[in-house]
PDB file of C-alpha atoms in Angstrom:
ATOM      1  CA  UNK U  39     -12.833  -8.518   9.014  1.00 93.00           C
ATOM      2  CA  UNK U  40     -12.730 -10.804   6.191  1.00 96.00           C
ATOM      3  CA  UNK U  41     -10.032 -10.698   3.012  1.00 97.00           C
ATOM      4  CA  UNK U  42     -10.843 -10.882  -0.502  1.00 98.00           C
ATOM      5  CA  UNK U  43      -9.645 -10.647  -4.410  1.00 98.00           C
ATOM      6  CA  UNK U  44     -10.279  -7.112  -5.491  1.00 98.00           C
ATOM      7  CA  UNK U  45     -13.065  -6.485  -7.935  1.00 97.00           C
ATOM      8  CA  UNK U  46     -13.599  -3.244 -10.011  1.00 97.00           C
ATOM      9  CA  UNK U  47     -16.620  -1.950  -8.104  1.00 97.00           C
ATOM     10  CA  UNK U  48     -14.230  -1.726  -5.524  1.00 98.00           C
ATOM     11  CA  UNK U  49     -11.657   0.996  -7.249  1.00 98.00           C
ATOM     12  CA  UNK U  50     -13.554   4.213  -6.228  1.00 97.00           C
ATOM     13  CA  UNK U  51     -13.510   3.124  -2.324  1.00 98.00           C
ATOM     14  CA  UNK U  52     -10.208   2.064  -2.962  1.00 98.00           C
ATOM     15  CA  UNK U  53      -8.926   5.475  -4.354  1.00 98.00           C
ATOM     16  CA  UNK U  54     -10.711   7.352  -1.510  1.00 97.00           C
ATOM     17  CA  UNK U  55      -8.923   5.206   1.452  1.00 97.00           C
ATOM     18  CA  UNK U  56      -5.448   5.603  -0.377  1.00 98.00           C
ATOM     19  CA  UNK U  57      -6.246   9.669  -0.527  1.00 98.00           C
ATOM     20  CA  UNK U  58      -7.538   9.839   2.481  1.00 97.00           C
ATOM     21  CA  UNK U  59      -4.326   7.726   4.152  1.00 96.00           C
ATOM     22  CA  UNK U  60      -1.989   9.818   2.794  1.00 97.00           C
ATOM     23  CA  UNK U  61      -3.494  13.188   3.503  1.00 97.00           C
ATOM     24  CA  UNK U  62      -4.238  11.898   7.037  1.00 96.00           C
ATOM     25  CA  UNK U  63      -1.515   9.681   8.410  1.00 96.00           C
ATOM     26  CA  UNK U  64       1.241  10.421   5.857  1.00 95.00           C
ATOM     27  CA  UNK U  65       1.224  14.216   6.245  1.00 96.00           C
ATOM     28  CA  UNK U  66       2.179  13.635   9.758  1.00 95.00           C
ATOM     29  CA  UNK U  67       5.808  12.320   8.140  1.00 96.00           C
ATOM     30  CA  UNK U  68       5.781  14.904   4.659  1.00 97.00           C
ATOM     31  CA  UNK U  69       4.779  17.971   3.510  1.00 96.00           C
ATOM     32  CA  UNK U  70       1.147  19.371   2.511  1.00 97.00           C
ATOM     33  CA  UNK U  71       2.968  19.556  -0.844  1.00 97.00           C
ATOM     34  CA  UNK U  72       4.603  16.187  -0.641  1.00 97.00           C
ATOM     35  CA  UNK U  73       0.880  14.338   0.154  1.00 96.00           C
ATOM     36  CA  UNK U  74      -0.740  16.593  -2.779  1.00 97.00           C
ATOM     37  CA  UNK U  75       1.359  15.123  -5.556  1.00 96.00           C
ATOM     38  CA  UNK U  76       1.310  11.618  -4.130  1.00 96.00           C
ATOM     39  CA  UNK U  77      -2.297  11.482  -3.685  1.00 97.00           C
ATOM     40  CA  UNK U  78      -3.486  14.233  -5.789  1.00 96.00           C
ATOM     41  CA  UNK U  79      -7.570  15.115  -5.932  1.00 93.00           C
ATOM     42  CA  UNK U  80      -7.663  14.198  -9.764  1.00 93.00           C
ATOM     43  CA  UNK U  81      -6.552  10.751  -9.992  1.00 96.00           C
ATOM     44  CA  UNK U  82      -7.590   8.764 -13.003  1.00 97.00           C
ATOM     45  CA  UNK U  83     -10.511   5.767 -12.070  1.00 97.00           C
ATOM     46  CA  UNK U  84      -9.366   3.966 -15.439  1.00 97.00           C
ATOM     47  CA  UNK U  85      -5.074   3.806 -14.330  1.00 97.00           C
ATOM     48  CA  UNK U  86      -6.599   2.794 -11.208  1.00 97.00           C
ATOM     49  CA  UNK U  87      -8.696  -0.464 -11.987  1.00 97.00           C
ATOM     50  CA  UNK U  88      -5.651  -1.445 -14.610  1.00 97.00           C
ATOM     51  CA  UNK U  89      -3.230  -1.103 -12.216  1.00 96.00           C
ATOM     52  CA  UNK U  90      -5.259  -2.944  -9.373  1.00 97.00           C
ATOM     53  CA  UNK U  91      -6.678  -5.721 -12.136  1.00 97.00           C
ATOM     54  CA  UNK U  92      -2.744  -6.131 -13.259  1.00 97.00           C
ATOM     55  CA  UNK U  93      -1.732  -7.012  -9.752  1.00 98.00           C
ATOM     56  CA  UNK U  94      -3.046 -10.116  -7.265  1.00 98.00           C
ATOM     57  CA  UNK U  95      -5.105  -7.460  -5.188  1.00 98.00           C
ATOM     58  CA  UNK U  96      -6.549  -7.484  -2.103  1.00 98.00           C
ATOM     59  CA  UNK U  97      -8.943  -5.729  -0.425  1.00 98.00           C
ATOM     60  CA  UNK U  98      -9.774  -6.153   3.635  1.00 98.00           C
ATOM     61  CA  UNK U  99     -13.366  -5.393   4.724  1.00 97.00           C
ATOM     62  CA  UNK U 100     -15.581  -5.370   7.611  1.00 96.00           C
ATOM     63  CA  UNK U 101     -19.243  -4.687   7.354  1.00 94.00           C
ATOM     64  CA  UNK U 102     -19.050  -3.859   3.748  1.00 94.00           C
ATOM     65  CA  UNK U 103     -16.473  -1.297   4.371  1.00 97.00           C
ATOM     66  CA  UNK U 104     -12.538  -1.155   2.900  1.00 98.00           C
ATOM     67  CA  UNK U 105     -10.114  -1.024   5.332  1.00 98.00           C
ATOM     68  CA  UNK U 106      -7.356  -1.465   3.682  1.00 98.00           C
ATOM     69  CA  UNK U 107      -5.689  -3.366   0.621  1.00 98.00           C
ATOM     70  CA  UNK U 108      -2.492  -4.525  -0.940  1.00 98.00           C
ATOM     71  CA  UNK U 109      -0.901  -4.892  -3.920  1.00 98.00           C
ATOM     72  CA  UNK U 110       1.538  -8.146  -4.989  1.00 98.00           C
ATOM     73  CA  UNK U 111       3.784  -8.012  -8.621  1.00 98.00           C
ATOM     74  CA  UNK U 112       4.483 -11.766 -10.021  1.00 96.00           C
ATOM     75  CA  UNK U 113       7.962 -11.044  -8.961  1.00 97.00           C
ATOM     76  CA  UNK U 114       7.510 -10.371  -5.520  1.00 98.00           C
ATOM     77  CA  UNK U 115       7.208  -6.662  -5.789  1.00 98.00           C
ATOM     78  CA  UNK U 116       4.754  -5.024  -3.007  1.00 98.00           C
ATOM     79  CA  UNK U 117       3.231  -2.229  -4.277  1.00 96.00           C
ATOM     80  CA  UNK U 118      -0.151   0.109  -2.859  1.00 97.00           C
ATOM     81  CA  UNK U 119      -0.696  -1.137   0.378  1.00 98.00           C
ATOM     82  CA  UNK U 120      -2.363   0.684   2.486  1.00 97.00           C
ATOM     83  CA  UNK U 121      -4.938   0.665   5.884  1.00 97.00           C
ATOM     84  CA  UNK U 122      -7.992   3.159   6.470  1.00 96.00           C
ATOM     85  CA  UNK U 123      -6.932   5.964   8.397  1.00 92.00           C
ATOM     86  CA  UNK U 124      -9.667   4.769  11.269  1.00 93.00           C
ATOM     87  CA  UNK U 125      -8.157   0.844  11.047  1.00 94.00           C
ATOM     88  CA  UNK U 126      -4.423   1.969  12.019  1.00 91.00           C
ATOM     89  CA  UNK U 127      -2.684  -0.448  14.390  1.00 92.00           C
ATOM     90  CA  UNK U 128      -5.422  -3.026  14.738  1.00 95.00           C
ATOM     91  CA  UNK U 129      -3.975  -5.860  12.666  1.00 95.00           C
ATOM     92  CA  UNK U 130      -5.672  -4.815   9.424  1.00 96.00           C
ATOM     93  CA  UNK U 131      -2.195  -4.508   7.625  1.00 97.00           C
ATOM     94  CA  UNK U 132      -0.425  -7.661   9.376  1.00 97.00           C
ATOM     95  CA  UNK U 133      -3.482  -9.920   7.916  1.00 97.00           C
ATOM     96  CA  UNK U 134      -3.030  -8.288   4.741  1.00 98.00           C
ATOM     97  CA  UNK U 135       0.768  -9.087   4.439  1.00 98.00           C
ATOM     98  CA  UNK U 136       0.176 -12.381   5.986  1.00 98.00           C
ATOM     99  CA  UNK U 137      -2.326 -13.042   2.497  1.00 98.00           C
ATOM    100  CA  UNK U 138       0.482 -11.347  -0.085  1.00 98.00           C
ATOM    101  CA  UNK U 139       3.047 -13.970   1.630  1.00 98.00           C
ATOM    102  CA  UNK U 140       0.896 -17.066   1.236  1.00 97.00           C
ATOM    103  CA  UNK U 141      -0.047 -15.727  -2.580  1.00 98.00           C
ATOM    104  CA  UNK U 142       3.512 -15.476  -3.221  1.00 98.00           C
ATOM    105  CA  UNK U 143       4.712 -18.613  -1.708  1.00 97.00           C
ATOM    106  CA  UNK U 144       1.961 -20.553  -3.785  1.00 97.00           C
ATOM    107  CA  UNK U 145       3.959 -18.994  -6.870  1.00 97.00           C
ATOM    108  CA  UNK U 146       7.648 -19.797  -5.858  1.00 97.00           C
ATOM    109  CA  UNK U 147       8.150 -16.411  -4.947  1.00 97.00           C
ATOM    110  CA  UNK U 148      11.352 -16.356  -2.289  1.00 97.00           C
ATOM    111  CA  UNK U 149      11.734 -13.025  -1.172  1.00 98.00           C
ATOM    112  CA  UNK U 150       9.132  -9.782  -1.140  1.00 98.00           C
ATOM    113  CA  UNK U 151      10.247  -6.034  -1.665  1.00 98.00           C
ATOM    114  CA  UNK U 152       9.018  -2.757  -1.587  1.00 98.00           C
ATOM    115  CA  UNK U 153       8.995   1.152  -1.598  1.00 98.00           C
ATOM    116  CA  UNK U 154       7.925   2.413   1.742  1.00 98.00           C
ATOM    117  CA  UNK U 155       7.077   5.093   3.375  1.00 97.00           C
ATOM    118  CA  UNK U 156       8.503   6.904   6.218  1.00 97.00           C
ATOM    119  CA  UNK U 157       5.269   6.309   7.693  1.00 97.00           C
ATOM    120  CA  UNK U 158       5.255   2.553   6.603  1.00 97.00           C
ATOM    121  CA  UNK U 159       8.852   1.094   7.754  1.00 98.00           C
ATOM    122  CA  UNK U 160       8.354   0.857  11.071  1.00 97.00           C
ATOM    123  CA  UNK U 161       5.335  -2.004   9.987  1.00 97.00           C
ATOM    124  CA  UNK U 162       7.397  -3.528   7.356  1.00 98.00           C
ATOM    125  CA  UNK U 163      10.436  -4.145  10.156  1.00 98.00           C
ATOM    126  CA  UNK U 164       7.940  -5.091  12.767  1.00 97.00           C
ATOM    127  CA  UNK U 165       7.201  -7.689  10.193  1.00 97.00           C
ATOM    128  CA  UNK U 166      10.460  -8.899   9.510  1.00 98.00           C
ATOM    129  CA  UNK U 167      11.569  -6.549   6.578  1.00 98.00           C
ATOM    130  CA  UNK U 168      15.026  -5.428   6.008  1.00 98.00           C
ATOM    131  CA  UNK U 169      16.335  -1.510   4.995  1.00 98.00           C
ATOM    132  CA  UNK U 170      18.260  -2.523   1.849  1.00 98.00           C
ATOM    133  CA  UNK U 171      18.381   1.554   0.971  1.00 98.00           C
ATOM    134  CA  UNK U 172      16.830   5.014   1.840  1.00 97.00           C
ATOM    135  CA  UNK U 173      16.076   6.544  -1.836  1.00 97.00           C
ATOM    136  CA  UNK U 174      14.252   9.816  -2.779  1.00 96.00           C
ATOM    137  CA  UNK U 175      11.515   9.267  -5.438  1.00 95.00           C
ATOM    138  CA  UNK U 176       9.968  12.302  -7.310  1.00 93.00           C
ATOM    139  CA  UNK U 177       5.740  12.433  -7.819  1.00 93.00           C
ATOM    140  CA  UNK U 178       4.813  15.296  -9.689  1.00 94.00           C
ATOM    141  CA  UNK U 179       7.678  17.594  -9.092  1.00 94.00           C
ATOM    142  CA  UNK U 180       8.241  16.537  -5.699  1.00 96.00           C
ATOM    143  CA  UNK U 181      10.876  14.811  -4.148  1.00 97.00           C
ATOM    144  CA  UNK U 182      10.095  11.866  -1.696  1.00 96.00           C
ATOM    145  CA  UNK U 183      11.974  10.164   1.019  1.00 97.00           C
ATOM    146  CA  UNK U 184      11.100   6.327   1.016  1.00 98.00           C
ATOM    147  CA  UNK U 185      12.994   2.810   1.680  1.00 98.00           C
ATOM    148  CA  UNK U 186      14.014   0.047  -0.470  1.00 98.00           C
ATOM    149  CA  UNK U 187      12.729  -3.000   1.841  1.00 98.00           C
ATOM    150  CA  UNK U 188      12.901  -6.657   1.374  1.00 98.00           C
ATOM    151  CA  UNK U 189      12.445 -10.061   3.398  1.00 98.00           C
ATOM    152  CA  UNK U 190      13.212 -13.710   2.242  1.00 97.00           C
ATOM    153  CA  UNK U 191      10.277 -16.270   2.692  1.00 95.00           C
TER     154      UNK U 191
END
C-alpha cells in the first residue's frame, strides 16, 4: 500500500469507493433511506474534484487500486475519509490518519476535528479522538446521527 496527493483522474474511483462504503458498511448503522441521500447515485464529478482539489487529499492505493482516502481543511477540519469496503480493519485508515496528522503538524495545526459516523467513532477513539457532541445532520431530507470528534496533537 503506498499513500499519495490526490489527482483528478482519481475523482471517479474516488466517488465509487465513498458510494460503495456507505451503501455497504454504513447501512449496517442507518437506514436504506439514510445511505441514499448521503451517497446518492447522481453525485456531481465537477463538486467532487473541487471539493477534493480544495482540500490536502489523499488517496491510499495498492496495485493501482483506491482503498481509501482522506480529506484535511487548513484548519484542522477532517472531512471525507473513508476505506474500501474490502480494506476494512487492515490498517488502511490508521496510515491514512497517521499522513493527515503529519500534514497538519507541518502547518501548525494543534488539534484535528471531525463529523463521524456511527460507523466511524469507534476508529476515531481507537485513535485517540474525543466525543465533544452527538449531533443530527440532515442530507437531502434526512436526518443523520453523527459525532462532533476532536484530538489535540
Amino acid at each position: 500500500m503506498r499513500l499519495r496527493i490526490y489527482q483528478i483522474s482519481d475523482t471517479e474511483e474516488i466517488m465509487k469507493l465513498f458510494y460503495d462504503t456507505i451503501h455497504e458498511v454504513n447501512i449496517h448503522n442507518y437506514t436504506q433511506e439514510q445511505v441514499d441521500a448521503w451517497a446518492p447515485a447522481n453525485m456531481d464529478i465537477d463538486l467532487w474534484i473541487k471539493g477534493l482539489a480544495s482540500k490536502f487529499t489523499y488517496v491510499a492505493e495498492e496495485n493501482g487500486k483506491i482503498i481509501g482516502f482522506g480529506e484535511l481543511e487548513a484548519n484542522g477540519h477532517i472531512d471525507r475519509f473513508y476505506c474500501h469496503k474490502d480494506f476494512q480493519r487492515k490498517g488502511i485508515g490508521k496510515k491514512i490518519l497517521e499522513q493527515l496528522e503529519f500534514k497538519a503538524k507541518t502547518l501548525g495545526i494543534q488539534r484535528l476535528f471531525t463529523e463521524a459516523s456511527i460507523t466511524a467513532k469507534p476508529f476515531f477513539e481507537s485513535q485517540n479522538f474525543i466525543v465533544v457532541k452527538q449531533q443530527e445532520v440532515e442530507r437531502r431530507g434526512q436526518k443523520l446521527i453523527n459525532f462532533i470528534m476532536e484530538k489535540s496533537i
